Amino acid sequence: MLGTGMHYYFPGMIVGFIILQTAIVAPTLFKKLDMGNFGKVIRALWPKFFLFLTIFGAATLASVYYEENPKNAHYIIAGLTTLFALVCYLMIPATNKATDEGNQKLFNILHKLSVYLTVAILLMNIGFLFV
């Protein structure tokens, strides 16, 4: 057994990681780097961000499985976290291609979708503690 309450650690890491990335790292890079370097760094950073969220979501799912009395809501949150993060990760090549080709409409759609999914991940993992 992983121990009582272990399944709460991963959602906490997910919340902290999202806040760190979106509130501190990305805005700082945007302010301090020219657009060319900003684009290069962001293209290297965001895939890792979504990959780690996918891994943390899967770790949450595994830790919930090993709990004595798991709640269905915890399974749902962990599963959706994993799925949403993976979708965001898999959308990155299409988002980059839309940017490279100047397809602003497609970029906006893909970017908004990744933002909405990330916000959903954040809110679900905050709510994880309360369900």
PDB file of N, CA and C in Angstrom, residues 29-83:
ATOM      1  N   LEU A  29       9.418  34.872 -18.947  1.00  0.00           N
ATOM      2  CA  LEU A  29      10.057  34.674 -20.255  1.00  0.00           C
ATOM      3  C   LEU A  29       9.538  35.679 -21.272  1.00  0.00           C
ATOM      4  N   PHE A  30       8.228  35.919 -21.258  1.00  0.00           N
ATOM      5  CA  PHE A  30       7.616  36.851 -22.206  1.00  0.00           C
ATOM      6  C   PHE A  30       8.176  38.261 -22.022  1.00  0.00           C
ATOM      7  N   LYS A  31       8.405  38.658 -20.771  1.00  0.00           N
ATOM      8  CA  LYS A  31       8.918  39.996 -20.487  1.00  0.00           C
ATOM      9  C   LYS A  31      10.410  40.132 -20.770  1.00  0.00           C
ATOM     10  N   LYS A  32      11.165  39.071 -20.574  1.00  0.00           N
ATOM     11  CA  LYS A  32      12.622  39.165 -20.628  1.00  0.00           C
ATOM     12  C   LYS A  32      13.255  38.743 -21.953  1.00  0.00           C
ATOM     13  N   LEU A  33      12.527  38.007 -22.788  1.00  0.00           N
ATOM     14  CA  LEU A  33      13.107  37.522 -24.042  1.00  0.00           C
ATOM     15  C   LEU A  33      12.475  38.218 -25.240  1.00  0.00           C
ATOM     16  N   ASP A  34      13.279  38.403 -26.298  1.00  0.00           N
ATOM     17  CA  ASP A  34      12.693  38.899 -27.538  1.00  0.00           C
ATOM     18  C   ASP A  34      11.817  37.784 -28.112  1.00  0.00           C
ATOM     19  N   MET A  35      10.941  38.130 -29.057  1.00  0.00           N
ATOM     20  CA  MET A  35       9.958  37.167 -29.561  1.00  0.00           C
ATOM     21  C   MET A  35      10.608  35.930 -30.187  1.00  0.00           C
ATOM     22  N   GLY A  36      11.729  36.081 -30.859  1.00  0.00           N
ATOM     23  CA  GLY A  36      12.397  34.939 -31.472  1.00  0.00           C
ATOM     24  C   GLY A  36      12.861  33.929 -30.442  1.00  0.00           C
ATOM     25  N   ASN A  37      13.539  34.423 -29.411  1.00  0.00           N
ATOM     26  CA  ASN A  37      14.009  33.532 -28.346  1.00  0.00           C
ATOM     27  C   ASN A  37      12.859  33.017 -27.490  1.00  0.00           C
ATOM     28  N   PHE A  38      11.863  33.868 -27.279  1.00  0.00           N
ATOM     29  CA  PHE A  38      10.690  33.443 -26.515  1.00  0.00           C
ATOM     30  C   PHE A  38      10.028  32.243 -27.194  1.00  0.00           C
ATOM     31  N   GLY A  39       9.854  32.332 -28.501  1.00  0.00           N
ATOM     32  CA  GLY A  39       9.243  31.231 -29.249  1.00  0.00           C
ATOM     33  C   GLY A  39      10.037  29.946 -29.140  1.00  0.00           C
ATOM     34  N   LYS A  40      11.356  30.060 -29.227  1.00  0.00           N
ATOM     35  CA  LYS A  40      12.210  28.867 -29.115  1.00  0.00           C
ATOM     36  C   LYS A  40      12.093  28.228 -27.731  1.00  0.00           C
ATOM     37  N   VAL A  41      12.129  29.056 -26.703  1.00  0.00           N
ATOM     38  CA  VAL A  41      12.066  28.534 -25.335  1.00  0.00           C
ATOM     39  C   VAL A  41      10.694  27.922 -25.053  1.00  0.00           C
ATOM     40  N   ILE A  42       9.650  28.614 -25.470  1.00  0.00           N
ATOM     41  CA  ILE A  42       8.293  28.113 -25.234  1.00  0.00           C
ATOM     42  C   ILE A  42       8.078  26.779 -25.946  1.00  0.00           C
ATOM     43  N   ARG A  43       8.600  26.652 -27.151  1.00  0.00           N
ATOM     44  CA  ARG A  43       8.447  25.388 -27.896  1.00  0.00           C
ATOM     45  C   ARG A  43       9.205  24.244 -27.231  1.00  0.00           C
ATOM     46  N   ALA A  44      10.223  24.568 -26.472  1.00  0.00           N
ATOM     47  CA  ALA A  44      10.949  23.533 -25.730  1.00  0.00           C
ATOM     48  C   ALA A  44      10.283  23.246 -24.382  1.00  0.00           C
ATOM     49  N   LEU A  45       9.657  24.262 -23.807  1.00  0.00           N
ATOM     50  CA  LEU A  45       9.115  24.158 -22.456  1.00  0.00           C
ATOM     51  C   LEU A  45       7.731  23.511 -22.391  1.00  0.00           C
ATOM     52  N   TRP A  46       6.808  23.941 -23.253  1.00  0.00           N
ATOM     53  CA  TRP A  46       5.422  23.470 -23.148  1.00  0.00           C
ATOM     54  C   TRP A  46       5.260  21.972 -23.358  1.00  0.00           C
ATOM     55  N   PRO A  47       5.982  21.341 -24.274  1.00  0.00           N
ATOM     56  CA  PRO A  47       5.839  19.878 -24.362  1.00  0.00           C
ATOM     57  C   PRO A  47       6.205  19.186 -23.045  1.00  0.00           C
ATOM     58  N   LYS A  48       7.252  19.657 -22.396  1.00  0.00           N
ATOM     59  CA  LYS A  48       7.654  19.076 -21.111  1.00  0.00           C
ATOM     60  C   LYS A  48       6.584  19.318 -20.049  1.00  0.00           C
ATOM     61  N   PHE A  49       6.008  20.508 -20.065  1.00  0.00           N
ATOM     62  CA  PHE A  49       4.944  20.862 -19.128  1.00  0.00           C
ATOM     63  C   PHE A  49       3.781  19.880 -19.244  1.00  0.00           C
ATOM     64  N   PHE A  50       3.289  19.678 -20.458  1.00  0.00           N
ATOM     65  CA  PHE A  50       2.142  18.788 -20.636  1.00  0.00           C
ATOM     66  C   PHE A  50       2.511  17.322 -20.431  1.00  0.00           C
ATOM     67  N   LEU A  51       3.725  16.962 -20.747  1.00  0.00           N
ATOM     68  CA  LEU A  51       4.172  15.593 -20.502  1.00  0.00           C
ATOM     69  C   LEU A  51       4.228  15.309 -18.997  1.00  0.00           C
ATOM     70  N   PHE A  52       4.755  16.244 -18.232  1.00  0.00           N
ATOM     71  CA  PHE A  52       4.786  16.066 -16.781  1.00  0.00           C
ATOM     72  C   PHE A  52       3.378  16.029 -16.193  1.00  0.00           C
ATOM     73  N   LEU A  53       2.467  16.871 -16.700  1.00  0.00           N
ATOM     74  CA  LEU A  53       1.084  16.815 -16.214  1.00  0.00           C
ATOM     75  C   LEU A  53       0.461  15.456 -16.514  1.00  0.00           C
ATOM     76  N   THR A  54       0.763  14.909 -17.684  1.00  0.00           N
ATOM     77  CA  THR A  54       0.265  13.577 -18.039  1.00  0.00           C
ATOM     78  C   THR A  54       0.807  12.533 -17.066  1.00  0.00           C
ATOM     79  N   ILE A  55       2.087  12.613 -16.779  1.00  0.00           N
ATOM     80  CA  ILE A  55       2.712  11.660 -15.851  1.00  0.00           C
ATOM     81  C   ILE A  55       2.135  11.810 -14.442  1.00  0.00           C
ATOM     82  N   PHE A  56       1.982  13.059 -13.976  1.00  0.00           N
ATOM     83  CA  PHE A  56       1.407  13.283 -12.647  1.00  0.00           C
ATOM     84  C   PHE A  56      -0.041  12.795 -12.587  1.00  0.00           C
ATOM     85  N   GLY A  57      -0.794  12.990 -13.669  1.00  0.00           N
ATOM     86  CA  GLY A  57      -2.168  12.491 -13.721  1.00  0.00           C
ATOM     87  C   GLY A  57      -2.208  10.975 -13.633  1.00  0.00           C
ATOM     88  N   ALA A  58      -1.329  10.314 -14.376  1.00  0.00           N
ATOM     89  CA  ALA A  58      -1.258   8.849 -14.335  1.00  0.00           C
ATOM     90  C   ALA A  58      -0.810   8.365 -12.955  1.00  0.00           C
ATOM     91  N   ALA A  59       0.107   9.093 -12.331  1.00  0.00           N
ATOM     92  CA  ALA A  59       0.548   8.736 -10.976  1.00  0.00           C
ATOM     93  C   ALA A  59      -0.602   8.887  -9.982  1.00  0.00           C
ATOM     94  N   THR A  60      -1.419   9.915 -10.168  1.00  0.00           N
ATOM     95  CA  THR A  60      -2.597  10.084  -9.317  1.00  0.00           C
ATOM     96  C   THR A  60      -3.536   8.899  -9.497  1.00  0.00           C
ATOM     97  N   LEU A  61      -3.767   8.529 -10.745  1.00  0.00           N
ATOM     98  CA  LEU A  61      -4.643   7.395 -11.044  1.00  0.00           C
ATOM     99  C   LEU A  61      -4.130   6.121 -10.366  1.00  0.00           C
ATOM    100  N   ALA A  62      -2.840   5.882 -10.462  1.00  0.00           N
ATOM    101  CA  ALA A  62      -2.250   4.695  -9.833  1.00  0.00           C
ATOM    102  C   ALA A  62      -2.364   4.759  -8.314  1.00  0.00           C
ATOM    103  N   SER A  63      -2.118   5.921  -7.736  1.00  0.00           N
ATOM    104  CA  SER A  63      -2.177   6.024  -6.276  1.00  0.00           C
ATOM    105  C   SER A  63      -3.609   5.888  -5.765  1.00  0.00           C
ATOM    106  N   VAL A  64      -4.584   6.385  -6.526  1.00  0.00           N
ATOM    107  CA  VAL A  64      -5.987   6.207  -6.136  1.00  0.00           C
ATOM    108  C   VAL A  64      -6.345   4.721  -6.160  1.00  0.00           C
ATOM    109  N   TYR A  65      -5.855   4.027  -7.148  1.00  0.00           N
ATOM    110  CA  TYR A  65      -6.123   2.584  -7.274  1.00  0.00           C
ATOM    111  C   TYR A  65      -5.668   1.825  -6.026  1.00  0.00           C
ATOM    112  N   TYR A  66      -4.572   2.237  -5.439  1.00  0.00           N
ATOM    113  CA  TYR A  66      -4.023   1.539  -4.278  1.00  0.00           C
ATOM    114  C   TYR A  66      -4.600   2.010  -2.942  1.00  0.00           C
ATOM    115  N   GLU A  67      -5.481   2.986  -2.960  1.00  0.00           N
ATOM    116  CA  GLU A  67      -6.129   3.420  -1.724  1.00  0.00           C
ATOM    117  C   GLU A  67      -7.150   2.374  -1.285  1.00  0.00           C
ATOM    118  N   GLU A  68      -7.390   2.298   0.029  1.00  0.00           N
ATOM    119  CA  GLU A  68      -8.326   1.301   0.559  1.00  0.00           C
ATOM    120  C   GLU A  68      -9.761   1.572   0.144  1.00  0.00           C
ATOM    121  N   ASN A  69     -10.191   2.801   0.214  1.00  0.00           N
ATOM    122  CA  ASN A  69     -11.566   3.164  -0.147  1.00  0.00           C
ATOM    123  C   ASN A  69     -11.550   4.313  -1.149  1.00  0.00           C
ATOM    124  N   PRO A  70     -11.163   4.038  -2.381  1.00  0.00           N
ATOM    125  CA  PRO A  70     -11.076   5.127  -3.356  1.00  0.00           C
ATOM    126  C   PRO A  70     -12.458   5.661  -3.729  1.00  0.00           C
ATOM    127  N   LYS A  71     -12.499   6.941  -4.013  1.00  0.00           N
ATOM    128  CA  LYS A  71     -13.748   7.573  -4.432  1.00  0.00           C
ATOM    129  C   LYS A  71     -13.782   7.621  -5.956  1.00  0.00           C
ATOM    130  N   ASN A  72     -14.965   7.411  -6.496  1.00  0.00           N
ATOM    131  CA  ASN A  72     -15.114   7.472  -7.951  1.00  0.00           C
ATOM    132  C   ASN A  72     -14.706   8.836  -8.500  1.00  0.00           C
ATOM    133  N   ALA A  73     -15.020   9.894  -7.754  1.00  0.00           N
ATOM    134  CA  ALA A  73     -14.659  11.245  -8.203  1.00  0.00           C
ATOM    135  C   ALA A  73     -13.148  11.382  -8.362  1.00  0.00           C
ATOM    136  N   HIS A  74     -12.385  10.731  -7.495  1.00  0.00           N
ATOM    137  CA  HIS A  74     -10.924  10.792  -7.603  1.00  0.00           C
ATOM    138  C   HIS A  74     -10.439  10.081  -8.860  1.00  0.00           C
ATOM    139  N   TYR A  75     -11.052   8.945  -9.167  1.00  0.00           N
ATOM    140  CA  TYR A  75     -10.713   8.256 -10.420  1.00  0.00           C
ATOM    141  C   TYR A  75     -11.021   9.139 -11.628  1.00  0.00           C
ATOM    142  N   ILE A  76     -12.172   9.791 -11.593  1.00  0.00           N
ATOM    143  CA  ILE A  76     -12.586  10.640 -12.715  1.00  0.00           C
ATOM    144  C   ILE A  76     -11.627  11.810 -12.882  1.00  0.00           C
ATOM    145  N   ILE A  77     -11.307  12.483 -11.790  1.00  0.00           N
ATOM    146  CA  ILE A  77     -10.389  13.626 -11.858  1.00  0.00           C
ATOM    147  C   ILE A  77      -9.018  13.187 -12.358  1.00  0.00           C
ATOM    148  N   ALA A  78      -8.506  12.096 -11.822  1.00  0.00           N
ATOM    149  CA  ALA A  78      -7.186  11.612 -12.245  1.00  0.00           C
ATOM    150  C   ALA A  78      -7.203  11.194 -13.714  1.00  0.00           C
ATOM    151  N   GLY A  79      -8.259  10.518 -14.129  1.00  0.00           N
ATOM    152  CA  GLY A  79      -8.365  10.093 -15.524  1.00  0.00           C
ATOM    153  C   GLY A  79      -8.484  11.261 -16.479  1.00  0.00           C
ATOM    154  N   LEU A  80      -9.328  12.235 -16.127  1.00  0.00           N
ATOM    155  CA  LEU A  80      -9.485  13.411 -16.989  1.00  0.00           C
ATOM    156  C   LEU A  80      -8.220  14.262 -17.015  1.00  0.00           C
ATOM    157  N   THR A  81      -7.539  14.354 -15.894  1.00  0.00           N
ATOM    158  CA  THR A  81      -6.264  15.080 -15.863  1.00  0.00           C
ATOM    159  C   THR A  81      -5.286  14.458 -16.845  1.00  0.00           C
ATOM    160  N   THR A  82      -5.171  13.146 -16.789  1.00  0.00           N
ATOM    161  CA  THR A  82      -4.257  12.435 -17.687  1.00  0.00           C
ATOM    162  C   THR A  82      -4.666  12.638 -19.142  1.00  0.00           C
ATOM    163  N   LEU A  83      -5.951  12.471 -19.420  1.00  0.00           N
ATOM    164  CA  LEU A  83      -6.456  12.617 -20.791  1.00  0.00           C
ATOM    165  C   LEU A  83      -6.274  14.038 -21.313  1.00  0.00           C
TER     166      LEU A  83
END
